[in-house]
Structures are given as structure tokens and as C-alpha cells.
Coordinates of C-alpha atoms in Angstrom, one line a residue:
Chain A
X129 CA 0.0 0.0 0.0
X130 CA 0.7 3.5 -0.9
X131 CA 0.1 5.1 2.4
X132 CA 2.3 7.8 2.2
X133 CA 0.3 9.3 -1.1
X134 CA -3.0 8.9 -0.7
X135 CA -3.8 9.7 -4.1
X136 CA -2.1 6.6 -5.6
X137 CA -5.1 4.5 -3.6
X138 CA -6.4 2.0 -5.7
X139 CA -9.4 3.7 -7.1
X140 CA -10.3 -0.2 -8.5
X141 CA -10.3 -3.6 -7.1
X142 CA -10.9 -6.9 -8.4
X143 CA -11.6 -9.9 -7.1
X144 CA -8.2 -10.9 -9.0
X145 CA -6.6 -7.7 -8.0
X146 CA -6.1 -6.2 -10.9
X147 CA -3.9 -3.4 -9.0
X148 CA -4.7 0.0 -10.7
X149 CA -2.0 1.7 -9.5
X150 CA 0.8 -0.7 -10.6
X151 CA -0.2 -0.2 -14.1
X152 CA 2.1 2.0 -16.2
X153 CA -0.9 3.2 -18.5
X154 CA -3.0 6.2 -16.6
X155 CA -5.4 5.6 -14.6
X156 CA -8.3 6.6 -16.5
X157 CA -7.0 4.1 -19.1
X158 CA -7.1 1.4 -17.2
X159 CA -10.3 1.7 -16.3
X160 CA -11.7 1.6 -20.2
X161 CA -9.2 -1.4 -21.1
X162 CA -11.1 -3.1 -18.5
X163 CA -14.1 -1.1 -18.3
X164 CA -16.3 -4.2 -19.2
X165 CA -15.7 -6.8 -16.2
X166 CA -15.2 -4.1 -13.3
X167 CA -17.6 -5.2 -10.7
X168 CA -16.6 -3.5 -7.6
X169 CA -15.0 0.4 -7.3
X170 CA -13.6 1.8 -4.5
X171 CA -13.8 5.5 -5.0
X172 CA -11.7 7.3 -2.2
X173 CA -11.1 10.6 -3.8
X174 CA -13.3 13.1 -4.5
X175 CA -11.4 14.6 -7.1
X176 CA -12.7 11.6 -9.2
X177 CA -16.5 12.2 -9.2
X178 CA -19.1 9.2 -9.8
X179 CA -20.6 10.4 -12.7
X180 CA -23.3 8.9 -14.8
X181 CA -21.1 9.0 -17.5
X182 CA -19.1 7.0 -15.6
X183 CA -21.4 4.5 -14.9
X184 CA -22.0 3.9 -18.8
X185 CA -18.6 3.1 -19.0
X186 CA -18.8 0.2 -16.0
X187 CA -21.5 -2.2 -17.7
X188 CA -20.8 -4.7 -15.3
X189 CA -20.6 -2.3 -12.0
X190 CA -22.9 -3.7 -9.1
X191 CA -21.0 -2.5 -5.9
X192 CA -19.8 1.4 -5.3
X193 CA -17.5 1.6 -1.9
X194 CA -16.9 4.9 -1.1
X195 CA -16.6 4.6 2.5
X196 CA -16.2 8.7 2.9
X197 CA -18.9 11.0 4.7
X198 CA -19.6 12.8 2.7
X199 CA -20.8 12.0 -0.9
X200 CA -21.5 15.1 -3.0
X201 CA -19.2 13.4 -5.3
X202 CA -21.2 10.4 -6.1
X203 CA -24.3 10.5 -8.3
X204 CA -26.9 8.6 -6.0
X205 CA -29.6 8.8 -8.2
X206 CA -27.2 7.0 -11.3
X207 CA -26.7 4.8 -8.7
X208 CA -29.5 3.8 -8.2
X209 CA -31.3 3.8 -11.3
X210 CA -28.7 1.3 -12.5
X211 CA -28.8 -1.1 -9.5
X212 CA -25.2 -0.1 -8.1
X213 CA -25.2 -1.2 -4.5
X214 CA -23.4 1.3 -2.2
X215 CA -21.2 0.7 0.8
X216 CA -20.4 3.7 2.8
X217 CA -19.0 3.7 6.2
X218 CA -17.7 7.2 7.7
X219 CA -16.9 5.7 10.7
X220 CA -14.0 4.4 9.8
X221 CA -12.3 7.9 9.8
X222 CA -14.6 9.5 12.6
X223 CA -11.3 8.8 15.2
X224 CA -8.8 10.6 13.2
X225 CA -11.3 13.2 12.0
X226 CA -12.1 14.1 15.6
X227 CA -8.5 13.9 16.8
X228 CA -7.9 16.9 13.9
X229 CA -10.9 18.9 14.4
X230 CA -9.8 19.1 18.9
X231 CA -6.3 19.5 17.6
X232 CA -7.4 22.4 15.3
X233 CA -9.9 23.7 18.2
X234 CA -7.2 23.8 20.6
X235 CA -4.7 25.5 18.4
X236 CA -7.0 28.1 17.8
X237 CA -8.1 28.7 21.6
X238 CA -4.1 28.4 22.9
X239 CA -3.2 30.0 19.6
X240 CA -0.7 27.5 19.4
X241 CA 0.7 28.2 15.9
X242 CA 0.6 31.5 16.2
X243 CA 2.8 30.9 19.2
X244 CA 5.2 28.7 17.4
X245 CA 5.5 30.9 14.7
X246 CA 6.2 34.0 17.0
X247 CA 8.7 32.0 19.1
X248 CA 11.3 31.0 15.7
X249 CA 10.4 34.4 14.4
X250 CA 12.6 35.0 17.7
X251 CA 9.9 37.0 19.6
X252 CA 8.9 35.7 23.0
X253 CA 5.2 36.2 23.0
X254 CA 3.7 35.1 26.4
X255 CA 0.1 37.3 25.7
X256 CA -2.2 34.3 25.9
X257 CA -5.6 33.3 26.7
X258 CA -6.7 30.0 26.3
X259 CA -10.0 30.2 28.2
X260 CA -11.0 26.7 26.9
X261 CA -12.9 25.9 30.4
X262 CA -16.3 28.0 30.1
X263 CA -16.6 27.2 26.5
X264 CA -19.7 25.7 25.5
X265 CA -19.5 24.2 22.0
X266 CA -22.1 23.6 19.6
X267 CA -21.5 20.1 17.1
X268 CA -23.1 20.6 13.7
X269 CA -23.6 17.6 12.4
X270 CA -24.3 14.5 15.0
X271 CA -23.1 11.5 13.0
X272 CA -19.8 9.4 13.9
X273 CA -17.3 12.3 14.2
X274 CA -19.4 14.4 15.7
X275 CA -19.7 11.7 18.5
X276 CA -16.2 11.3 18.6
X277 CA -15.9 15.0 18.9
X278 CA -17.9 15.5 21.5
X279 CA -16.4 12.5 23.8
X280 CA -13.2 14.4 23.2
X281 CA -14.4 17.7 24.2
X282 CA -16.0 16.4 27.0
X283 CA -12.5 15.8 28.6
X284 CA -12.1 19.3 28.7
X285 CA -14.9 20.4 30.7
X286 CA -16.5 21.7 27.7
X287 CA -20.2 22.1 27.6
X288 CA -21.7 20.1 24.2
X289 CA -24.5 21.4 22.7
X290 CA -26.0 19.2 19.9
X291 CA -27.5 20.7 16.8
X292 CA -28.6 23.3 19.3
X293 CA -29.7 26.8 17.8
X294 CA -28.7 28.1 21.4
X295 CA -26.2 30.6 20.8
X296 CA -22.7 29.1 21.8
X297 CA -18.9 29.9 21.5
X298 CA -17.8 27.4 19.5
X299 CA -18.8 25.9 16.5
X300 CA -17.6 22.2 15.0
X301 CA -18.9 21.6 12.0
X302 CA -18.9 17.4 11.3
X303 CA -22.0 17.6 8.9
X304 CA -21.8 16.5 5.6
X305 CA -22.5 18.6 2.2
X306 CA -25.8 18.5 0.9
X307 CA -28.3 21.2 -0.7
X308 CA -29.5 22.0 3.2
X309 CA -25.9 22.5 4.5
X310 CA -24.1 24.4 1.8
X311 CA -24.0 27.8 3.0
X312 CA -25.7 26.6 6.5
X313 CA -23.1 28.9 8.1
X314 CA -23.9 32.2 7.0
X315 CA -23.5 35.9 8.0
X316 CA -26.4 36.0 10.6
X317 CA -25.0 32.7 12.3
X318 CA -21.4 34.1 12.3
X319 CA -22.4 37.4 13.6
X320 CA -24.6 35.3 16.2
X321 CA -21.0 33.6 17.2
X322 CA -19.9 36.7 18.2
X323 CA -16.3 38.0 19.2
X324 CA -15.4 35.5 21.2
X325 CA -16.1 32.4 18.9
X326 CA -14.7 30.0 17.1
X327 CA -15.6 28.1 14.1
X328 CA -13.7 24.6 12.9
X329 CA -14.2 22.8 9.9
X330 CA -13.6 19.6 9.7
X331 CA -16.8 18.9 7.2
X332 CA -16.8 20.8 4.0
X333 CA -15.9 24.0 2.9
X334 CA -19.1 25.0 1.3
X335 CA -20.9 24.0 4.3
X336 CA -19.6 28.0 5.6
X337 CA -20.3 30.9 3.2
X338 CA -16.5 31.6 3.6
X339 CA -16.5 34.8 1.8
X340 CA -18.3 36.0 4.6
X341 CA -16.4 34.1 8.0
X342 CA -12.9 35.6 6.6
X343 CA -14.9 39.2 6.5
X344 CA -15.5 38.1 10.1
X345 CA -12.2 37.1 10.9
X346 CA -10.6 40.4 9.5
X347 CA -12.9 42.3 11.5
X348 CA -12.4 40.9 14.2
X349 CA -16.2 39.6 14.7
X350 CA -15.7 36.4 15.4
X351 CA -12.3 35.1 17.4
X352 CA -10.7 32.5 14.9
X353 CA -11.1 29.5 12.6
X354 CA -9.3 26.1 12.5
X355 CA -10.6 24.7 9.3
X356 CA -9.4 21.7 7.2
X357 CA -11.8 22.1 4.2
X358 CA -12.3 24.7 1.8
X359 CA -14.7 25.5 -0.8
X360 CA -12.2 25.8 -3.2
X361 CA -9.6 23.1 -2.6
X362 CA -7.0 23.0 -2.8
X363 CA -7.2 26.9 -3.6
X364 CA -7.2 28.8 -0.1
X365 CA -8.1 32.5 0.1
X366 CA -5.2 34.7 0.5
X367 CA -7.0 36.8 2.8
X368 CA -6.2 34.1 5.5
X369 CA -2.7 33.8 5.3
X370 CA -2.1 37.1 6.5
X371 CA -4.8 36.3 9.8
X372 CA -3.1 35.1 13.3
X373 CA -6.3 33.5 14.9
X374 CA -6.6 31.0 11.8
X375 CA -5.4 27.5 11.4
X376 CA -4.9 26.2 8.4
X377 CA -4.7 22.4 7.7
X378 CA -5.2 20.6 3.7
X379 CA -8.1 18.6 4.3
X380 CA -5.3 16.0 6.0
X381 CA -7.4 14.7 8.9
X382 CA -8.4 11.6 7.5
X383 CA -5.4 10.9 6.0
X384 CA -3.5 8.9 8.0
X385 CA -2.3 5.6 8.8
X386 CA -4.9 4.1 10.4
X387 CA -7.8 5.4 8.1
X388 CA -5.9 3.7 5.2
X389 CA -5.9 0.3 7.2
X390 CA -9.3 1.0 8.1
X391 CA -10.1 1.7 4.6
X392 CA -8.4 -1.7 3.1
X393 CA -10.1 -3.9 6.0
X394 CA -13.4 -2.5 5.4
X395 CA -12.6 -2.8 1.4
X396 CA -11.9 -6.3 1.7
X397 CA -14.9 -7.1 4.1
X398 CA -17.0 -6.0 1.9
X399 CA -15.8 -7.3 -1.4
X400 CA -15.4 -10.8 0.5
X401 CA -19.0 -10.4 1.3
X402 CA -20.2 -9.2 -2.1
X403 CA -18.7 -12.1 -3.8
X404 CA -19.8 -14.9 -1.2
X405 CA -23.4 -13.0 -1.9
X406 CA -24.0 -12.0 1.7
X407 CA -25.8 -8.9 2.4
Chain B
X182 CA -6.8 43.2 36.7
X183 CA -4.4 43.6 34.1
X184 CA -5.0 40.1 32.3
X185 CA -3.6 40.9 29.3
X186 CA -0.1 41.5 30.9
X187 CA 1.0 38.8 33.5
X188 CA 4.0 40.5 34.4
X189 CA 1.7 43.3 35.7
X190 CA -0.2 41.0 38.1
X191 CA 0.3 42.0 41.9
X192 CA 3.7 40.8 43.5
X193 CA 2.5 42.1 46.6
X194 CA -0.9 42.2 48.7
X195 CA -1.9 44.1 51.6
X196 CA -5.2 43.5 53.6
X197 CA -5.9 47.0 52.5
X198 CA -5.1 46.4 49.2
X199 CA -1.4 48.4 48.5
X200 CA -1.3 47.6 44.7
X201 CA 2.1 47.6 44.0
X202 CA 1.1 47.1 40.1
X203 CA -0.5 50.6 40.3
X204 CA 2.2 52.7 42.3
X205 CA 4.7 54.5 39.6
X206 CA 7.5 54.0 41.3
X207 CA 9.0 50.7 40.2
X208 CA 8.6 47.1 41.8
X209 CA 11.6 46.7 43.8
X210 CA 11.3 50.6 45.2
X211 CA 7.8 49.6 46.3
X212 CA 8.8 46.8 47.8
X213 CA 11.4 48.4 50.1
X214 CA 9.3 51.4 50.9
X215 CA 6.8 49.0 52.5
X216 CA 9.5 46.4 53.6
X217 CA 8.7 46.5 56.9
X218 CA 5.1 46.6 57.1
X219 CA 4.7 43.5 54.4
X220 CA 2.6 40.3 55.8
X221 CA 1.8 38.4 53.0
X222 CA 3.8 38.2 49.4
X223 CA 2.0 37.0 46.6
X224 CA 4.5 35.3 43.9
X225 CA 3.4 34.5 40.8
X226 CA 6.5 35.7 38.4
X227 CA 9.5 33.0 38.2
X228 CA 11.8 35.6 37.3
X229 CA 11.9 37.1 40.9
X230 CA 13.0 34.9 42.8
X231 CA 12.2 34.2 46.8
X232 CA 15.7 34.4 48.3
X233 CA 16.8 34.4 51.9
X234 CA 17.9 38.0 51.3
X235 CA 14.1 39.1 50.2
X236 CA 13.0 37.4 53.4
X237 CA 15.5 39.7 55.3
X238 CA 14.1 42.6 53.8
X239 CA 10.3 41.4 54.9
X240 CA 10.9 41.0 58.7
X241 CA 6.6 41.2 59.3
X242 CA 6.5 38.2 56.5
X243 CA 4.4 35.7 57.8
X244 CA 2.6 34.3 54.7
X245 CA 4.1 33.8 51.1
X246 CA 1.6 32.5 48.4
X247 CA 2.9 31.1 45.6
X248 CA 0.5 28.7 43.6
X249 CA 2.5 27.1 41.1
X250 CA 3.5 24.0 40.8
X251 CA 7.4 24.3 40.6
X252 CA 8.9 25.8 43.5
X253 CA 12.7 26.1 42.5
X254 CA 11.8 29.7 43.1
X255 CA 11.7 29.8 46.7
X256 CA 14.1 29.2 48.8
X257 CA 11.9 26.6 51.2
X258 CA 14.3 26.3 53.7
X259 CA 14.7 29.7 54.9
X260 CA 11.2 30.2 54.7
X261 CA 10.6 27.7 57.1
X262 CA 13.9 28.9 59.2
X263 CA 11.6 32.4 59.1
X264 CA 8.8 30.5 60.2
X265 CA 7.1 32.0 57.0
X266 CA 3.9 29.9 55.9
X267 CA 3.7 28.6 52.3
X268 CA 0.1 28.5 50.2
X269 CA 0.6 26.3 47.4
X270 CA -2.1 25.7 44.9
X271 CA -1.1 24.5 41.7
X272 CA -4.2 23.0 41.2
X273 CA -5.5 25.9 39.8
X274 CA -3.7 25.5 37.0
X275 CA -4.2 22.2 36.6
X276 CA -6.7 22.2 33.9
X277 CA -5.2 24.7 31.4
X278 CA -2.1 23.5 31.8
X279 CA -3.5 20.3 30.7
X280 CA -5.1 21.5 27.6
X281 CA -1.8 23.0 26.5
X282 CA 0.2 19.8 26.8
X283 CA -2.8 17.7 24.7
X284 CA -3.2 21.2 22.4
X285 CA 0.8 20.4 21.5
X286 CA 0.8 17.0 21.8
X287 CA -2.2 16.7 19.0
X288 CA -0.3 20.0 16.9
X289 CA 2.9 17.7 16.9
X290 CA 1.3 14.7 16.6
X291 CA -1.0 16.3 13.6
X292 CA 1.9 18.3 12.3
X293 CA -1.1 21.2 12.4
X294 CA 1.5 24.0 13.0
X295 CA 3.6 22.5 9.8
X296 CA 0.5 21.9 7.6
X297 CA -0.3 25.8 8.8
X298 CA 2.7 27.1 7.8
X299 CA 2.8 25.0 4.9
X300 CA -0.5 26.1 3.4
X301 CA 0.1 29.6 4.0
X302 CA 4.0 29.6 2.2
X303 CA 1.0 28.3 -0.8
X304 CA 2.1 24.2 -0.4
X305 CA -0.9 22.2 -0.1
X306 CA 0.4 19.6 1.5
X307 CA -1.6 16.0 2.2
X308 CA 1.3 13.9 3.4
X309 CA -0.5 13.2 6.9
X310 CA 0.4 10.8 9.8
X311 CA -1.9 11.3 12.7
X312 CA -1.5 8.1 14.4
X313 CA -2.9 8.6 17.7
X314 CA -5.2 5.9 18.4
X315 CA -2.6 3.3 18.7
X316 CA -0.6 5.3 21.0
X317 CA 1.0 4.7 24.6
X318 CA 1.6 7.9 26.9
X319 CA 3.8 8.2 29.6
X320 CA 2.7 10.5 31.9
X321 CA 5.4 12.2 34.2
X322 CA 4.6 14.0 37.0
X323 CA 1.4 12.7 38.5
X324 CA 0.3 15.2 40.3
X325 CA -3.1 17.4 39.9
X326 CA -1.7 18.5 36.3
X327 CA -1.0 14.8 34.9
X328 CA -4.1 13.9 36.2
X329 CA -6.0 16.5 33.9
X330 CA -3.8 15.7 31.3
X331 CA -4.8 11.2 31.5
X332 CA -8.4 12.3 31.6
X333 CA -8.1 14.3 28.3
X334 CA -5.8 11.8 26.4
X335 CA -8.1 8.7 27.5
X336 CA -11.1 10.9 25.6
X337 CA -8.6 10.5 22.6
X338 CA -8.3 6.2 23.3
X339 CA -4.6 6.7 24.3
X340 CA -3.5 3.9 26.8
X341 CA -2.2 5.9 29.5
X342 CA 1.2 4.3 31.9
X343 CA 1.6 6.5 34.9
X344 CA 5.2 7.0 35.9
X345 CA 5.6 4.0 34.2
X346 CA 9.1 2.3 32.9
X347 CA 7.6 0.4 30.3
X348 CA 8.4 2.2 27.1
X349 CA 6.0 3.7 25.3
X350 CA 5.3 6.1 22.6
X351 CA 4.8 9.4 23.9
X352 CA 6.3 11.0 27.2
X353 CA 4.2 14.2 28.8
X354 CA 6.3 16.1 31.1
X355 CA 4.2 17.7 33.8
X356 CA 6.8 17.3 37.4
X357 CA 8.4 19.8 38.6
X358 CA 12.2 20.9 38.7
X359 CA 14.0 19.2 41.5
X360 CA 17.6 18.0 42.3
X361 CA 15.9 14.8 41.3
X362 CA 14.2 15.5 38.3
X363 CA 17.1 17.7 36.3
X364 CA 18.1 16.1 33.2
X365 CA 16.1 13.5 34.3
X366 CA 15.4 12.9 30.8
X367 CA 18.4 11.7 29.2
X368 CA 19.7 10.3 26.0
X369 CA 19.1 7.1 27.0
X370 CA 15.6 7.8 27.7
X371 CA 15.2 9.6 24.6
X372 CA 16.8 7.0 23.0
X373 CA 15.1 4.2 24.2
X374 CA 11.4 6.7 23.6
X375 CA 12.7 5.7 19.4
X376 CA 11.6 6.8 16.1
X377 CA 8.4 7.2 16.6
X378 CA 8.5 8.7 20.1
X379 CA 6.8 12.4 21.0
X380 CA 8.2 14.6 23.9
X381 CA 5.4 17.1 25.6
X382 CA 6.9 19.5 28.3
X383 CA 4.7 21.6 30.1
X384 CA 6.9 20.9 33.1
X385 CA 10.3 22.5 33.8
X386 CA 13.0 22.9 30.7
X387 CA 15.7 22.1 32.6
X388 CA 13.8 18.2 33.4
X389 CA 15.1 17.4 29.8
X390 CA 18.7 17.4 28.7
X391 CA 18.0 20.0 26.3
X392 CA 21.7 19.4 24.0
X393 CA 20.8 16.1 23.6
X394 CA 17.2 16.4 23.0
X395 CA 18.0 18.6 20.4
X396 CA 20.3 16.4 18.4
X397 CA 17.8 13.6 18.5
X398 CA 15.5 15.9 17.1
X399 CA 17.6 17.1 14.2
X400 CA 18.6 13.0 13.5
X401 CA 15.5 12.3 13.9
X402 CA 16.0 9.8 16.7
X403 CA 12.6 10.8 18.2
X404 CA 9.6 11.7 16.2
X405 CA 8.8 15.5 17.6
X406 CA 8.7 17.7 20.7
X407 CA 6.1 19.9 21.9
X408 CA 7.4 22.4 24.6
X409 CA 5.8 24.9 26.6
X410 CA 8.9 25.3 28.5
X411 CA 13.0 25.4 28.3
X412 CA 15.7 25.2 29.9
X413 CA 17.2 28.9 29.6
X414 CA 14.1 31.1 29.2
X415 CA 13.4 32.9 27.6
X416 CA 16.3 32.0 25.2
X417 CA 15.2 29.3 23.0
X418 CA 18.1 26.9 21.5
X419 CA 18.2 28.1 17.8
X420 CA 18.3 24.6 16.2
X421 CA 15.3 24.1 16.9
X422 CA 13.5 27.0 14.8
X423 CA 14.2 25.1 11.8
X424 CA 12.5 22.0 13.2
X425 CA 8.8 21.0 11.4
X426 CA 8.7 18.0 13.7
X427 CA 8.5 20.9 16.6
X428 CA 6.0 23.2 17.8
X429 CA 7.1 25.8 20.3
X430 CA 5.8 27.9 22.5
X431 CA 6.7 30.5 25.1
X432 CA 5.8 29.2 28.6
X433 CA 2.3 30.5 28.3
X434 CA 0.0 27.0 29.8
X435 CA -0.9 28.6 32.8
X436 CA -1.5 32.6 31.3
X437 CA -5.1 32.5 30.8
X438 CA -7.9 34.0 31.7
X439 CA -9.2 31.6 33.9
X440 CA -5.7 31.0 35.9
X441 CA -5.8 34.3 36.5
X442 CA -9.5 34.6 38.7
X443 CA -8.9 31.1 40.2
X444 CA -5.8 32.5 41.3
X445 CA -6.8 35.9 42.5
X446 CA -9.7 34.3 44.2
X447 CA -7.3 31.7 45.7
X448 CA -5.1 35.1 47.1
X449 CA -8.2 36.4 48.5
X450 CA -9.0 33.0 50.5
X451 CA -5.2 32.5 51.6
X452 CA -5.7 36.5 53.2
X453 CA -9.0 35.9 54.8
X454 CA -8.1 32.5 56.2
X455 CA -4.5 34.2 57.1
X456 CA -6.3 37.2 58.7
X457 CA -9.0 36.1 60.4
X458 CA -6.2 32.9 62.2
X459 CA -8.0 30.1 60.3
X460 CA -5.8 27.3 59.4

């Protein structure tokens, strides 16, 4: 396994294991010289959307495994009007996901990076307030992650509020992107936030309307942002760079080593079950 | 309260309130101007230290509170040759203290302060290896601050050895500076820590070997470090600026908010116990 670049994952599997990745041809390629018998793809990168089109392509398609949360890049409907049995499972990232999204909200509350930065830029910066203990924090989005947020949160006194419209200082945003949640955080929720809050990202970037939260963050009216997703990815907006309360991260939380064994047990389960016809 | 600016906190308390942080004469002149009439010293600042001679200069000293955790400070044994009663609280830093040492141990472990730095020099960078779930901490220094520190890192499923010898994966520094503890991290600990070994100080700088630390660092004989403190503050050992496996930051744990009102009321409890003869 490739674990060091995830985008050299095989994007197909066959019961033979026909590996993809070895090929020298590129990748789109190899999926046309075999186009005809692929039965099972495992689509792990959204850069490669499910299309329709792509579907026509895969006559003999019957299982999609795209174990990600989210799946804006995945045409359900296609999927479904052709018979293409889906296995997703987001849980398989929901530790690591978490881990990133308290390790960005922590930065941004001890302004960590900031810190880091100040301390090689050889200034000795010892301003701080990292007032983590009265927090209450609001999780946007209750699936897996946002569980695993909250259990991790909870360590540090902080006060979870679920889905809650109550006003709170913190927002973690674990939801998925659909035609509800794009743009969900908006002006009036941000301004709602107030001074003193925070915003982290570990969803999807067009779940925030972004051009508004870095108008916020300039202004100062809202505290900071540790986000690893961006509506624009991998473009970032240059307004940020130049922002001490923001943390900046490229959509790496689930990309580590475990996720990937995660991701090849859970491949393997269920192409073993597919092909021994269990459910 | 001047919470923005910890070295303006009050050095010294009287029962009717002499603040020595608003006189304009500067700290040591107020200090001997009142020598004499001085009951209670409230130390907070590191930097001035509590020596026999600062004793002889206090000859109505009856009380010195000093809440943190380390005491290399003060000079215990002419304290208690004065008969001068100690008030030692470091509880009250306990929790934030805590949250610093998971806030860098999840940065270094994360490489969020890299991937921060990264995006905003315009890398996106993926390559990600946030491998905490299979992790084993050591925590050092089980006091009220390791204790805060286990009950956040079990949220994050680490297996948690207390003072343990066994080796494990990551060390979190929380004792404080004694004859015992100074460079009681060594290069055979560090060595025997490995590859894949973290380092978290939110201790003392002078409990690790800091020359030999370093150069594991830069061979990359340990994995990363994240330090709140050092051993020569607030001189930071240059080698390690250019370190991405490193996140830095300037002694600020326990400068927050919060620290600062438990810590004021815990001054105003130490005076009315003191003053009104409870124990």
C-alpha cells in the first residue's frame, strides 16, 4: 500500500486484484481497457466524481464503496437507477477526524501556531488566553465524528450542545455537504457567534459561506477559525494567510495511517461479502 | 486586573489592598518602601525569585503565596527557618495547563502547526500521519496537572502508563524541577522513547537534557517535541527553529484567563483565612 500518497489508492479492485496503481498506463486508461468486467470500485477521492457518465462506462458495476462521509461526489440517483449497491462507512475515519478537528480547536483557543511561529520568528510572546474551560461548543452535524468530537471535548470540561440553535462559542462543523448545508453557516450565524467564537471545519468547505467568515475574521467579529476544508480546494483564500487566529490544515485529517488500514479492511470485508453473496 | 499582561499581576498584597502594580515607582522601590510593614507576598513571576535575602528585607513576612506548581523559586528552607507559611495551589492551573500539553501534543502529533505554515508559504500539502489511536503515553509528573492531562488523552483512546518504565510512545512532562528530576530525561531515555517517540513538556526545561534532545530531534531519533517550556528562558536553542517536527511555544499554559480569577480568588481566601487565624 501507498500510504504515504494517498492519491495513488487504488481507485479499483478486483476480485483478481487487478492493482490499478501498478499499471504503467494512466489511470483513467485502465479503467476503459477493462471497463467491461469491473464489478466493484472503491472511490476514495473526490477529485474523481461518480458520474453517470461514468457508470455507462462500467456495464458490469454492481457495488460502489466509497466509505467517505460525505458523498456530493457520487451520483446517488445514477446509482441507483442502474442497480449499483453502495457501501459507505464514515466511521472508519470518525477517530482521526475528531482527533484533527480538537487539535485544530485547541490550536485556535491556545493559539498555538501562532505561538510557534512568533517563538522562531525570535519574539517571545507570552500574551495568551486560552479560556477553553467555560466554553460551551455547539457540534453541527451529529453523525460518527461528531460523537467522537464531542467524547473528546468532553475531557475538557466543555459544555456540548448538539445541533442546538442556542447561541454558543464554539462551533464544529462534522455535517456532511448536501443542498440544506451548503452555505448553512452564514452571516447571521457568524455574527450570532460573536467576538469570542470559534468556528472549525472539519466537514466541507461550502458548508460556511467563507467569503463572509474571513470578513469576520478580519474584522475581528468572530475570534478564529481552525478549518481543514475549503470551498475551493486545494485553492485557499489569501485573505487568510495574513490572519493570526486562523489554522490552516489541507483537508489531511483523514489521511492517515490508520484510516488507510481501516479503509483496506473495510474494502476487503466487503468485497469478500459481495462475492460470497451475503448482504 | 491587568489580564492581558501577566508580568503586571500584583507581587504584593496588603489586607488593604497596597497595589504595588498601580504605584509609579518601580517594583523593587515599592517593595522596600513598605519592607517593613509586608505580611503576606503573593508570587506568581518566576523571574523574581524568593531568596533568603528578600525574606531579610520582609521582617513582618508571615505568609508567602505562591501557587504554582514548581517551586525552585523559593528558597523553602529559609522560609521555614523564618517560620514563613507557604500557600501552594497549583491545582489551579491544573486544567489549562492540561489543555496546553494535549493542544501540543495533537499539533505535533498532527503536524497542524507544519500543515499551517505549509498552506500559508501556498504548499498544499496532504502527506499526513496522525496516528494517535494506537498510542501509549507516559505521563510524568502525576500530580493534579498529569491527572487532567490522563483524563483528556483517555477521551482520545490513548492507553495511558503513569510514571511508568515500560516504554512507550509518547512522554508528557508535567513534574516539577528538583535535584531529582534535572536532566532527568536523558539520552538514553530519549533514545530508548525511538523513532516514533513524541516529547510534551509543560513541566520544567531544565527536566530534559535539552543538547541532547535537540540532536535527537535534528537525526531524527525521536519523532517531535512539543514544549511549553525550556531550559534557559526565555532563550530558545536556535536549532530548533528550523524543526517541522517541533511546535514551540513560550511558557504560556498557565496565562489565561481563567488561571488568572482562580488565582486571585485563591489570594483572597489565603488572606482571609490568614487574617482572620484560620488554618
Amino acid at each position: 500500500m501507498a500510504q504515504d500518497d494517498p492519491t495513488q489508492l487504488p481507485q479499483v479492485l478486483q476480485l483478481h486484484f487487478l492493482k490499478a496503481w501498478d499499471s504503467p498506463l494512466p489511470q483513467p486508461q485502465v479503467i476503459h481497457s477493462h471497463a467491461t468486467s469491473v464489478q466493484v470500485l472503491l472511490s476514495t477521492a473526490f477529485e474523481i466524481p461518480i458520474t453517470a457518465q461514468l457508470l455507462q462506462l462500467l456495464p458490469s458495476l454492481k457495488l460502489l464503496i466509497a466509505p467517505s462521509a460525505g458523498l456530493n461526489h457520487v451520483d446517488l440517483a445514477a446509482c441507483r437507477a442502474r442497480g449499483v449497491r453502495m457501501a459507505n462507512s464514515p466511521s472508519i475515519f470518525a477517530a482521526d477526524v475528531a482527533d484533527m478537528a480538537v487539535g485544530l480547536f485547541l490550536d485556535v483557543m491556545g493559539k498555538i501556531s501562532a505561538a510557534n511561529r512568533f517563538v522562531r520568528d525570535g519574539f517571545w510572546v507570552s500574551r495568551g488566553d486560552f479560556v477553553l474551560d467555560r466554553r460551551e461548543a455547539s457540534i453541527v452535524g451529529l453523525g460518527c465524528i461528531g460523537l467522537e468530537v464531542a467524547k473528546r471535548l468532553e475531557a475538557f470540561d466543555c459544555k456540548i450542545l448538539y445541533n442546538s440553535r442556542k447561541e454558543s462559542d464554539v462551533l464544529v462543523i462534522c455535517c456532511v455537504l448536501t443542498a440544506q448545508t451548503r452555505h448553512m453557516i452564514n452571516k447571521k450565524i457568524l455574527l450570532a457567534l460573536g467576538r469570542e467564537g470559534v468556528i472549525v471545519n472539519v466537514g466541507h468547505g461550502a458548508i460556511i459561506d467563507e467569503k463572509e467568515m474571513v470578513q469576520c475574521l478580519v474584522q475581528g467579529e468572530i475570534r478564529g477559525a481552525g478549518l481543514d476544508v475549503f470551498g475551493n480546494e486545494p485553492e485557499v483564500r489569501k485573505k487568510l494567510f495574513g490572519l493570526d487566529n486562523v489554522v490552516l490544515s489541507p483537508h489531511k485529517a483523514a489521511l492517515t495511517a490508520d484510516c488507510f488500514t481501516n479503509l483496506t479492511d473495510l474494502a476487503m470485508a466487503n468485497l469478500e461479502a459481495f462475492f460470497s453473496n451475503k448482504p
